[in-house]
Amino acid sequence: MHSVGRVLGEVSGLLSRPPAESVPVLDSLGRYSAETVVSSFKLPPAPKSVVDGYAVRAEDVEPASPGAPVTLRLLEGVLRPGSTEGFELPRGSAVRVETGALLPVGADAVVPVEDALEEDGRVHLFRRVARYENVSLPGEEYEEGVPIVRVGDRIQPHHLSALVLEGRSHVNVFRVEASILNVGDEIVGGTYFRPFTHFLVASWLRSLGFRVTDVSVAPDSPEAVAEWAGSRGEWLVVILGGTSMGGHDFTVKALESLGPEYIVHGLALQPGKTACVAVKGGRLYLAASGLPVAALSTLEVFLRPLLRRVGLKVPLLPRVKARLTRRITVKAGVVGFARVRVYREGGTLLAEPVMLGGSGALASLLRGNGYVIVPEGLEGYDEGEEVEVHLYGEVEE
Amino acid sequence: MHSVGRVLGEVSGLLSRPPAESVPVLDSLGRYSAETVVSSFKLPPAPKSVVDGYAVRAEDVEPASPGAPVTLRLLEGVLRPGSTEGFELPRGSAVRVETGALLPVGADAVVPVEDALEEDGRVHLFRRVARYENVSLPGEEYEEGVPIVRVGDRIQPHHLSALVLEGRSHVNVFRVEASILNVGDEIVGGTYFRPFTHFLVASWLRSLGFRVTDVSVAPDSPEAVAEWAGSRGEWLVVILGGTSMGGHDFTVKALESLGPEYIVHGLALQPGKTACVAVKGGRLYLAASGLPVAALSTLEVFLRPLLRRVGLKVPLLPRVKARLTRRITVKAGVVGFARVRVYREGGTLLAEPVMLGGSGALASLLRGNGYVIVPEGLEGYDEGEEVEVHLYGEVEE
């Protein structure tokens, strides 16, 4: 049994980052940036009025007061939002501006419309304004030198918007692709229930932004599994089933036959101990149990942290602290993945371990809304102990 | 100025739920279920072995001990995982089972392989087993009567898997569609920066599972806006810009001209006070500022809670408690939307208000990672006060 932490460290050192590809910015939501983009200009590019009024040079209106207005020459027209006026405001004059308009060169403040009176090509201003009063300054809305996205960031709405603003039509993102094989004679030949673990894994990967290019099934045969695995070029190849520690380790034999640079079979993880992890050509082969909870344990406890170590900032689940209503027990030296249902009682959050069944218990995922990871060094948590729960569902209020 | 809480209440009472449509289960990830699906059977359907060994009737092996084995007749063959055996285990006999195999009718326990010895069509069993020892019971993995998804749930990997297991090929989901118009002469005619707020809103909606069917621009004209708005059939129609409280309320006039059953202009929200909310035929028309932070404030403080009230369980952002490094001030009677940057110092989380610029400050979204909502009844929070932050980005560790 290999320590989860050690294998994480070893594998993250051997994996390459996924290949990059250029995609239109408007299609980049939820992808992982393969480049760092830094903002390259300022907004507003010049002082911008935040009121309707008259752009002035502040020094020109310094003596103004309600009883003794300053009168300036009024230029023709109105400056409106959206345009840049190249002209310079002559000393001793003012120009009408709407909210959002950029000031002309030389103007540095705005007298609000309610403190002014127009008359015959002039404007009487009944209030002094300080320099930069009623304007937003260059760079207040958008500045040079601010990182928009960094390598590995998952592109969110505000990132995408800033890439549009920067004038980028395309952005380089990682091509995070995966293929999935579900192995088992009973899956190929038919069984008393519909196999679904491959769809659980495919959906989990899709929800993290992976493109899942193939979801197949194969019989319990090292040749069939090796043939499929050998034909895949995705950065991540997932195989479910055929990983038992005893004789039914078809998948492990198949991965060994590929001649990987690295392979371990057996993680100190409960459930999920039969997982097999291999690296070949910088790409990851992950074999996990075909039982849904064991497979999910491998994804949550091993794959999610691994993706982050490799530099893909896959989202973490929201976490809350809650008190256990019953003890959770895990074998010594093994990381535990315990499903719980978090609920509120009075003012406190309680976490009830969902004990149903074993690693095959899809019901435990439906009844629960979170999981607790018990680290290797602990044999569990006591009833009443406060634990950190990773929530995949909502806490009912 | 209309209270956000009051408008939320009024509008949620007038809106219809979005129309429903049937989609393949395998394409339903991230959609909102329009039906409640309850599990209809048990797994395993019969006791299932959790070890390799011999299925027996527990009563037959009651006298067994290491010194005095019980000998049973051994049936031919091996029961393997995945198949259901219709036959009944005769009294006084045993059958080989692999881990995961269902027991034949009448068998109720499994003697592990290491406690048995085969000889000439018989098997000597050196250990008694209790009833149901080494088996998982019917219903432990999956039970009847467990809700798989409820109306409004956002379909996640474990939901999708259970729908596959139920044999569902299709599921009814809400068709949450939106169209977006960005209004402004400067947007149509060209300006000194690339307009992007419509892409911010489109991405925000897409990240919640909306299908955005149209993203257009229009000049500052009530006719143009009304023509576009009148032609849209989406459940949600968003218009950005043209909502000022003064003369530039083209969008408000356009929405009024549609003859809505409900319309309010002006929300007690900072930024975002110019929003206009209308309902016509059970569909929502939401007009918001074209400035990015004001638009986002409207989406986060008004639209996200509204969607949840209508019964779509759009995800909430993760929340953390953090201490303010500076005071946040909001006008009395107004809900505040304050951007912050949460960071860790020593053992505590601190939230630094990102003061940059006003409602147009995309930079504040790039520099921050969360926001604080100041309720209507407060005029802000003091420096050092603990506040709840909604995180849209990660806290750097």
Short mmCIF file of N, CA, C and O in Angstrom, two decimals, chain B residues 22 172 257 263 288 344:
data_model
loop_
_atom_site.label_atom_id
_atom_site.label_comp_id
_atom_site.label_asym_id
_atom_site.label_seq_id
_atom_site.Cartn_x
_atom_site.Cartn_y
_atom_site.Cartn_z
N SER B 22 -37.17 17.82 -22.57
CA SER B 22 -36.58 16.52 -22.28
C SER B 22 -35.21 16.45 -22.95
O SER B 22 -35.08 16.74 -24.13
N ASN B 172 -36.41 15.42 -17.76
CA ASN B 172 -36.98 16.75 -18.01
C ASN B 172 -36.20 17.79 -17.23
O ASN B 172 -36.02 17.66 -16.02
N SER B 257 -42.93 50.38 -22.81
CA SER B 257 -43.73 50.31 -24.04
C SER B 257 -44.18 48.89 -24.36
O SER B 257 -45.06 48.68 -25.19
N ILE B 263 -43.46 46.57 -13.41
CA ILE B 263 -42.20 47.23 -13.72
C ILE B 263 -41.82 48.16 -12.58
O ILE B 263 -42.67 48.89 -12.04
N ALA B 288 -30.05 46.55 -16.48
CA ALA B 288 -29.04 46.93 -15.49
C ALA B 288 -28.07 47.90 -16.15
O ALA B 288 -28.05 48.06 -17.37
N ARG B 344 -4.86 35.61 3.88
CA ARG B 344 -4.59 35.03 5.18
C ARG B 344 -3.37 35.71 5.79
O ARG B 344 -2.38 35.93 5.10
#
